[in-house]
Coordinates of C-alpha atoms in Angstrom, one line a residue:
X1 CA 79.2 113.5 88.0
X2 CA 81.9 116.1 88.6
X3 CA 83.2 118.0 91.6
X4 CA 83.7 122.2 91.2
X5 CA 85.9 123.6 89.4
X6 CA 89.4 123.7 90.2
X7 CA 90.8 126.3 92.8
X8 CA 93.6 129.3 92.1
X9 CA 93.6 130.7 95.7
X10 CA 95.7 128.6 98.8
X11 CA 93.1 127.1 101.2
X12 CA 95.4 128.3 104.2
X13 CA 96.9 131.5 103.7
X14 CA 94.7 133.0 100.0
X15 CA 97.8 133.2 98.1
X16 CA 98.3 132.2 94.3
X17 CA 98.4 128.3 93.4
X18 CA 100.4 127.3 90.6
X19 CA 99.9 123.8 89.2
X20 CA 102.6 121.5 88.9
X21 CA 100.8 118.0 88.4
X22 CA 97.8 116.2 86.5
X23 CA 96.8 112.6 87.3
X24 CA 93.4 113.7 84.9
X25 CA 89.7 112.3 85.7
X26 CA 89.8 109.9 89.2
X27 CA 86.8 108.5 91.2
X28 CA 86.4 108.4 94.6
X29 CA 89.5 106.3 95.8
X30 CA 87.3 104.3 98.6
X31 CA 84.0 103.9 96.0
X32 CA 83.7 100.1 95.8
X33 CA 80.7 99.3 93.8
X34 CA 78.6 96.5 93.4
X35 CA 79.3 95.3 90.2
X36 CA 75.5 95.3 89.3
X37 CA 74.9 99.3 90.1
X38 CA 73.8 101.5 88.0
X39 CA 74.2 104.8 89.8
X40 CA 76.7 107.4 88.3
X41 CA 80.4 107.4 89.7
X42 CA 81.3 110.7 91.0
X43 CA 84.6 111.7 89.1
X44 CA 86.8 114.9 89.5
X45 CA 89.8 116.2 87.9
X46 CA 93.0 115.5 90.4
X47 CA 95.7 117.9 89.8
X48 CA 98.0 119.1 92.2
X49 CA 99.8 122.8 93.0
X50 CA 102.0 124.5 94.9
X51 CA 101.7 128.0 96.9
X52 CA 104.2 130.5 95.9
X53 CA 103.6 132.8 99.4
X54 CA 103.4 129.2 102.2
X55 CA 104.8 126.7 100.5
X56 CA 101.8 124.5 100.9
X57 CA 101.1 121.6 98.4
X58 CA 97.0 121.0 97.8
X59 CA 94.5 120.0 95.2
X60 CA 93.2 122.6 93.2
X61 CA 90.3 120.3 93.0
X62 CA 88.1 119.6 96.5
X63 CA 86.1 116.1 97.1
X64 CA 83.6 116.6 99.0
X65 CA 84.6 115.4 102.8
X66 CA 81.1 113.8 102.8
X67 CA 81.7 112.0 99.9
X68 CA 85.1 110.4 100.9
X69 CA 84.4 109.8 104.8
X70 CA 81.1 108.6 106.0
X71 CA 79.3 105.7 107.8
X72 CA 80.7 102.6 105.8
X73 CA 84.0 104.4 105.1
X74 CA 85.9 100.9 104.9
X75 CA 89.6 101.4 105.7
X76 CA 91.1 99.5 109.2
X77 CA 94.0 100.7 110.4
X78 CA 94.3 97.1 112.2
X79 CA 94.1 95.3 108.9
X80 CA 97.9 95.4 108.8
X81 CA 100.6 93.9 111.2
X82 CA 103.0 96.4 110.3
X83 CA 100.7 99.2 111.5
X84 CA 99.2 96.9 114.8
X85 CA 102.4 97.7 116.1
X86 CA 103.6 101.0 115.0
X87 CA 100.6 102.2 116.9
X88 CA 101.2 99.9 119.6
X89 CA 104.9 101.7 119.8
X90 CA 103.4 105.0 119.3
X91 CA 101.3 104.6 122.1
X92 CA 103.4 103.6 124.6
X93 CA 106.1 106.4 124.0
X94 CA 103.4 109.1 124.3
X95 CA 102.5 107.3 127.3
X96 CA 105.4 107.8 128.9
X97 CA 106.8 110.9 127.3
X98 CA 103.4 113.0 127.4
X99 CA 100.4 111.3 129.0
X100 CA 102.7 110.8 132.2
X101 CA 101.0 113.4 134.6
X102 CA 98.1 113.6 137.2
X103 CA 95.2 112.7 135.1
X104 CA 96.3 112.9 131.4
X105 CA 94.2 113.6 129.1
X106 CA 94.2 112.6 125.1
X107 CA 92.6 113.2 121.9
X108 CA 92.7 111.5 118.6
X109 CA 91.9 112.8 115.4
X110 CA 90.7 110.6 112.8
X111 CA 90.7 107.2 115.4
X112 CA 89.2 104.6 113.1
X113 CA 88.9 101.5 114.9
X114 CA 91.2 102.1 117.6
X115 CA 94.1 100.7 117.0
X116 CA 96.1 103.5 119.1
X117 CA 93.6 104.3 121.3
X118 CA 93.4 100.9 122.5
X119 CA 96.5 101.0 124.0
X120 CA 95.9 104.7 125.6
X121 CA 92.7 102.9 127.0
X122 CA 94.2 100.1 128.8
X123 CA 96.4 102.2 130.5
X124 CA 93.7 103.9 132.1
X125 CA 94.4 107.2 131.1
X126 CA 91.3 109.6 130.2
X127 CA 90.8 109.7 125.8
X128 CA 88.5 110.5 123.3
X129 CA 88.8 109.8 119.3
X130 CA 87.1 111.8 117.4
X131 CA 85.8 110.1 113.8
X132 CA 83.1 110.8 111.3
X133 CA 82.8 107.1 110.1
X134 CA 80.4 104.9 112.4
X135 CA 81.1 101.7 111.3
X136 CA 85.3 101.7 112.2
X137 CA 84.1 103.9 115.5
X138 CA 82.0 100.8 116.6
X139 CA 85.0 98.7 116.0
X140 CA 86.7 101.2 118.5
X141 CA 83.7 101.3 121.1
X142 CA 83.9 97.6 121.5
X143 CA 87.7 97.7 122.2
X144 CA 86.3 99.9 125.5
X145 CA 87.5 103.2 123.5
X146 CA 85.8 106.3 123.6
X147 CA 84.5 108.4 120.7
X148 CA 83.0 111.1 119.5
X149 CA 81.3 110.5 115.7
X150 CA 82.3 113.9 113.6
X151 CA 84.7 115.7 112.1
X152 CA 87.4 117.6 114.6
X153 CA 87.6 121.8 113.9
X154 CA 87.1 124.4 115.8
X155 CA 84.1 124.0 116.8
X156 CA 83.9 120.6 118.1
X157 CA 87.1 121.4 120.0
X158 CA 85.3 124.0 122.3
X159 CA 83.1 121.3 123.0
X160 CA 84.6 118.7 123.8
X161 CA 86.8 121.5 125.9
X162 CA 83.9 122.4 128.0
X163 CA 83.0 119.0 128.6
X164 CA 86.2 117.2 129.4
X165 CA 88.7 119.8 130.0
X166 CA 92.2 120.7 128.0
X167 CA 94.0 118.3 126.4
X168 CA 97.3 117.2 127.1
X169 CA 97.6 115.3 123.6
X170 CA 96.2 115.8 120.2
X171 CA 97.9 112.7 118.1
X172 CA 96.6 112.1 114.7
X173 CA 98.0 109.9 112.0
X174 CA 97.5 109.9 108.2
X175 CA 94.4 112.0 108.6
X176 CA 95.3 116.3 109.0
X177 CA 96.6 116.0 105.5
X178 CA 92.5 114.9 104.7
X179 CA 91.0 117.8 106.1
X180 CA 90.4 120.5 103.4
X181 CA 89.5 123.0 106.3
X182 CA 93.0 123.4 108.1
X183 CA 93.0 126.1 109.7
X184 CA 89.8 125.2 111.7
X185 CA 91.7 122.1 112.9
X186 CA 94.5 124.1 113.9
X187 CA 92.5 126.5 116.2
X188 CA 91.1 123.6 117.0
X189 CA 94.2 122.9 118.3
X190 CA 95.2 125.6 120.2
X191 CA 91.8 126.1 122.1
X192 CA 92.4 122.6 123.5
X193 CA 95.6 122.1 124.8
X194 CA 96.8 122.5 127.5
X195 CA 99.4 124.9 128.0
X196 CA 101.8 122.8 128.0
X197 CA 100.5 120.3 125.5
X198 CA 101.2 119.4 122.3
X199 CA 99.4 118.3 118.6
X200 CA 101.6 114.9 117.2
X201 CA 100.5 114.4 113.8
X202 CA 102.1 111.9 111.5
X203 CA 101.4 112.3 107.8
X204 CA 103.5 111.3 104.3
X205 CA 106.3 113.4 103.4
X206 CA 106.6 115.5 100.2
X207 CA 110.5 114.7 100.7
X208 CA 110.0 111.0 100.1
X209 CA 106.9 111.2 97.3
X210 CA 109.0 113.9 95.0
X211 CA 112.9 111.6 95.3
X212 CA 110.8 108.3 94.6
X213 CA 108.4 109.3 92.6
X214 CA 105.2 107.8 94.4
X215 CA 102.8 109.5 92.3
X216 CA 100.2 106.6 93.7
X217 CA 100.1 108.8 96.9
X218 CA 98.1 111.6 95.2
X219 CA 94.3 111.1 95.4
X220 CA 91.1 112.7 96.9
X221 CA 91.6 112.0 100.3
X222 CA 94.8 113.8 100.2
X223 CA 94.2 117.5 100.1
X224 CA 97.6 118.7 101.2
X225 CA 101.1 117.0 101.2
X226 CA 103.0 118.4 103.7
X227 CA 106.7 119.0 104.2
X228 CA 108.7 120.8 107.2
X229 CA 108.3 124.3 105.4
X230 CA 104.6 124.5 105.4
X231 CA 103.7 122.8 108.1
X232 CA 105.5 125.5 110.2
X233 CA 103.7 128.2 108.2
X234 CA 100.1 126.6 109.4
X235 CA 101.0 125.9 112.9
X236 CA 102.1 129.9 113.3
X237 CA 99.2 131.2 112.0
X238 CA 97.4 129.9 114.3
X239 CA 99.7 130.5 118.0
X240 CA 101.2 127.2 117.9
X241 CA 104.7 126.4 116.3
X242 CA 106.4 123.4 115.2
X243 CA 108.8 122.2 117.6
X244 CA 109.5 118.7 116.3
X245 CA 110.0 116.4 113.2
X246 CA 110.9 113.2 113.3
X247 CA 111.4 111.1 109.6
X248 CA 109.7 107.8 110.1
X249 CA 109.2 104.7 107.7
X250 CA 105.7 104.6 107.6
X251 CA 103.9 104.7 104.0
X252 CA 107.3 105.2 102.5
X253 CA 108.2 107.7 104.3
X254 CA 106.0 110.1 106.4
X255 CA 107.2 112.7 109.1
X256 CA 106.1 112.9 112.7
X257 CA 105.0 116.5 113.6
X258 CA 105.1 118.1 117.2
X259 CA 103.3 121.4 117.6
X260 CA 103.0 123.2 120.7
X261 CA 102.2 126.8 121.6
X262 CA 104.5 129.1 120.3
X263 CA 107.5 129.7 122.9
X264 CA 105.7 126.6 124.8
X265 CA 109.2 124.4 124.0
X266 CA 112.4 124.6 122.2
X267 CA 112.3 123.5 118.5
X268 CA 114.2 120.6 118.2
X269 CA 117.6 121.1 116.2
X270 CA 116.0 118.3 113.6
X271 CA 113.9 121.5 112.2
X272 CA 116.5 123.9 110.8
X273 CA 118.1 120.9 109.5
X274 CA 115.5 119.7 107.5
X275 CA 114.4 123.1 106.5
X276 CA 117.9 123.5 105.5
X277 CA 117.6 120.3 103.1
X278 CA 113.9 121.2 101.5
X279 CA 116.0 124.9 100.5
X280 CA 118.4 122.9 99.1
X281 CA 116.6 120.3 97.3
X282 CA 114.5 123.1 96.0
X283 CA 111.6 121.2 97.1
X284 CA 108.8 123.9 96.9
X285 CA 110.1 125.1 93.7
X286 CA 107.6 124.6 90.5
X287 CA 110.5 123.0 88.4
X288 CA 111.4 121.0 90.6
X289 CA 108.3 119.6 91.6
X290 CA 107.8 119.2 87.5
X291 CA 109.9 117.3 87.1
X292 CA 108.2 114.8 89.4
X293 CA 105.7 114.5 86.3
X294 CA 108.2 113.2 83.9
X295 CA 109.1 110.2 85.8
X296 CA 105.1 109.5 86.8
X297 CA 104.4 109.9 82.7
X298 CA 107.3 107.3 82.2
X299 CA 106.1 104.7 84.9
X300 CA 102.6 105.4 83.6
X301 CA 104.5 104.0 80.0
X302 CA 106.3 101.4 81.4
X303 CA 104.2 99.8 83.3
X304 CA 101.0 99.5 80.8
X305 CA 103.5 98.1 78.1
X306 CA 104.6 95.4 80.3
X307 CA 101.2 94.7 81.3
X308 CA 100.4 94.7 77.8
X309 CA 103.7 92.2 76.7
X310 CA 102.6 89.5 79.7
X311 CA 99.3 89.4 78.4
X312 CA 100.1 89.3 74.6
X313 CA 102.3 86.3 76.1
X314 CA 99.7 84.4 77.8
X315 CA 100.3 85.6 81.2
X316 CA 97.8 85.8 84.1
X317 CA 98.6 89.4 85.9
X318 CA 96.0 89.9 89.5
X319 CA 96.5 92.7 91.3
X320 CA 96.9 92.4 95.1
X321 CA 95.5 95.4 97.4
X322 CA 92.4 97.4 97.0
X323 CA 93.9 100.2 98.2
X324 CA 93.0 103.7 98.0
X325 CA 96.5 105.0 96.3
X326 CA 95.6 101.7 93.5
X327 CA 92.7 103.8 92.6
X328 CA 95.0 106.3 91.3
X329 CA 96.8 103.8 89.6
X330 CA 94.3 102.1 87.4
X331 CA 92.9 105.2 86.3
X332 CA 95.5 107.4 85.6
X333 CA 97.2 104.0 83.4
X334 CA 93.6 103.0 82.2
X335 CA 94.0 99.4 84.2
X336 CA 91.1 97.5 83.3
X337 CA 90.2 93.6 83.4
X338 CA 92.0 92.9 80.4
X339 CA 95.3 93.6 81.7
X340 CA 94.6 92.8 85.5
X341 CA 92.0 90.2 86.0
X342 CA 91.2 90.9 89.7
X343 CA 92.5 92.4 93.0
X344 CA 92.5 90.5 95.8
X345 CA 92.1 92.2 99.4
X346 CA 91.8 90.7 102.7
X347 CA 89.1 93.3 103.8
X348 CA 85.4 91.6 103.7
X349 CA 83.7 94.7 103.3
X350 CA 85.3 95.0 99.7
X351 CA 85.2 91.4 98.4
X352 CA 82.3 91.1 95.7
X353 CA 82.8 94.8 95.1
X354 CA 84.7 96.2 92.1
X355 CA 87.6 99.1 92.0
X356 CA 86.7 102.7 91.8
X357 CA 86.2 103.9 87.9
X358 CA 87.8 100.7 86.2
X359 CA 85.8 98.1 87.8
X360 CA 88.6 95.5 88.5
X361 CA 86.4 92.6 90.9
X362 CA 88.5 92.4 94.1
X363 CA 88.2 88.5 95.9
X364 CA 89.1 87.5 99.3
X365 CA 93.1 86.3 99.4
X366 CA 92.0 82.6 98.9
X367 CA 91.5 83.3 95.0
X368 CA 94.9 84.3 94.6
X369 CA 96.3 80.5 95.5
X370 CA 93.4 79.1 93.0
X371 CA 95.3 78.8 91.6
X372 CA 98.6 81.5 91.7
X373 CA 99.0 83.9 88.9
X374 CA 102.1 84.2 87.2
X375 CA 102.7 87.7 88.2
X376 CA 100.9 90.0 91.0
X377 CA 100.9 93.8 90.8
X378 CA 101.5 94.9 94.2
X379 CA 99.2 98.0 95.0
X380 CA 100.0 98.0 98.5
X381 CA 103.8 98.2 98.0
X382 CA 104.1 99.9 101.6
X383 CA 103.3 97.0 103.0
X384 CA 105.8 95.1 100.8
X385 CA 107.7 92.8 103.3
X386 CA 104.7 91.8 105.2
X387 CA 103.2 91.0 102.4
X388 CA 105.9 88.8 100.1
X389 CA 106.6 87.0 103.8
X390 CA 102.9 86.2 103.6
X391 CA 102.8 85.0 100.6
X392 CA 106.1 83.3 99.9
X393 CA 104.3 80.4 98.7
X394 CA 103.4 82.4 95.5
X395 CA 107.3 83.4 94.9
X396 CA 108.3 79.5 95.9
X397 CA 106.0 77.9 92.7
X398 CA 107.5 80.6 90.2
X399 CA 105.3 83.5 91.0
X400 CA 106.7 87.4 90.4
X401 CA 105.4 90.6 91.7
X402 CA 105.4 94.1 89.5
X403 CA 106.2 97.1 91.3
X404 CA 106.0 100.4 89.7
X405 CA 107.6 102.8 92.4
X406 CA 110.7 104.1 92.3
X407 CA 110.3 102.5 88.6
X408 CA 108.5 99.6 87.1
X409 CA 110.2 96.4 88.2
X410 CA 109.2 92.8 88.9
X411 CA 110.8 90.9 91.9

């Protein structure tokens, strides 16, 4: 199966899209299959363009949303340490920066299983999370969060308006960039905050993808890859303006967005700054963004001929991750078991399962002591510290992981 055909018109402001990069034929990145079924893989061609009138970077392609997010969607944010307490953190400064007056009240786009929320919860103040996946918003409910099961636009944002009153947050974290219909979300927005209020939304930075070449973070869930530039085009065309961006070290860099209503607050000085850089780096700028290409063709290179060379040598090679950017990975390089024997992911719901189009079987952790490969590729390189710490028994016995971002490298 295949999705529609490929777009030419801007999703947010109609104007031309000119395409800049091709990562070819790509399943669903969260479509872990039971190795015995039979049922067609939905595939669709992943390419990538830029607007020449907004600046916005999207996929001339669209997935389906209900094809990506949906009841057994199986991503936890709490599955990692790292991000336990980045939300943790997050939650207590918006405590106490914007959640602070007489009976706060805050929304969360996109609140999985409540791993910010929580926090927002415990502290008494008034919430809701609004999710279209059941299973990881039953996770939530049991943590004593409340949620609403659908997709957050325009709509729903009158709704929950009427029923609970304005909102003095909206926070969402790697999730705006996943919603095809943004300007919906943005009016969203702006009919439910408060006056005052604001929209925090962290998501990865075009900045950090384009200088270190982390081609892995294209795939279907990721409609749009924001920068500075055209995220202050979308917030203005809807009332609200961007008033902060803060660079954080989440997913390899990502940017923390503040939107308000326009003339609401200063913009922070942080904005003309890093508008200032994008101009300079030419980051919107076809070429530029081209060459981004070269060095994901050349990774693409060097990493299936050392795959190839360890196994000509006699060399076990597991992958370590199931993650949704490794889907990108193993497809665009044609990974298969014969260069990768298996992943192995700590998430239950995907053990027994195999990858998304090349069908690598993914084991619980335990199989990758039983015994230890001689080299790992690490799909989850984010998570890169947490995980080598984890596992230092693997490095201790002569065991070396492959990275392939900035460049292919073992460690």
């Amino acid at each position: 199966m295949t999705g529609d055909e490929p777009t030419t018109g801007c999703r947010v402001c109609g104007g031309t899209v000119e395409q800049w990069c091709d990562l070819g034929r790509q399943p669903i990145s969260q479509d872990f299959r039971d190795p015995a079924a039979t049922d067609p893989e939905y595939f669709f061609h992943l390419a990538v363009g830029v607007c020449l009138s907004c600046a916005m970077v999207q996929q001339l392609e669209q997935v389906p949303s209900e094809l990506m997010f949906h009841a057994d969607y199986p991503y936890r944010s709490s599955g990692s340490e790292f991000m336990r307490r980045h939300f943790a953190g997050v939650a207590r400064r918006l405590l106490a920066t914007e959640l602070a007056g007489p009976d706060p009240f805050a929304v969360e786009i996109g609140c999985n299983d409540g791993i910010m929320l929580g926090t927002i919860a415990a502290a008494g103040v008034r919430h809701l999370g609004v999710d279209p996946s059941r299973r990881a918003t039953e996770t939530a409910e049991a943590a004593g969060v409340r949620v609403r099961v659908d997709f957050f636009d325009e709509a729903t944002a009158r709704e929950i308006l009427a029923a609970e009153g304005p909102a003095d947050l909206i926070y969402s974290a790697n999730t705006v960039s996943h919603i095809p219909f943004l300007g919906s979300v943005f009016r969203g927005a702006a009919t439910l905050l408060a006056p005052d209020g604001v929209f925090v939304f962290e998501d990865r930075y075009l900045g950090d993808i384009l200088d270190n070449a982390y081609f892995d973070q294209i795939y279907d869930e990721h409609c749009y890859l924001f920068a500075v530039r055209s995220v202050q085009a979308l917030a203005a065309r809807s009332g609200l303006e961007l008033v902060g961006a803060e660079r954080i070290p989440v997913h390899g860099g990502s940017i923390r967005y503040t939107v308000a209503r326009a003339g609401a607050r200063p913009p922070g000085p942080e904005i003309a700054e890093l508008l200032a850089w994008e101009r300079e780096q030419g980051l919107h700028r076809p070429e530029r963004l081209r060459r981004f290409t070269a060095r994901m063709e050349q990774i693409r290179a060097d990493l299936v001929d050392l795959l190839r060379d360890l196994r000509a040598a006699g060399h076990r090679v597991v992958g370590y991750g199931a993650t949704a950017k490794s889907a990108t990975v193993t497809n665009y390089c044609g990974i298969g078991p014969d260069l990768v024997e298996f992943v192995c992911d700590s998430t239950p719901g995907k053990q027994g399962l195999v990858t998304p189009g090349m069908h690598l079987p993914i084991r619980p952790p335990e199989s990758f002591a039983d015994p230890y490969p001689d080299y790992a590729l690490l799909f989850a390189w984010n998570h890169a510290e947490e995980i080598m710490a984890k596992e230092h028994a693997f490095r201790e016995q002569g065991g070396k992981w492959i990275l392939y971002v900035p460049k292919v490298h073992i460690v």
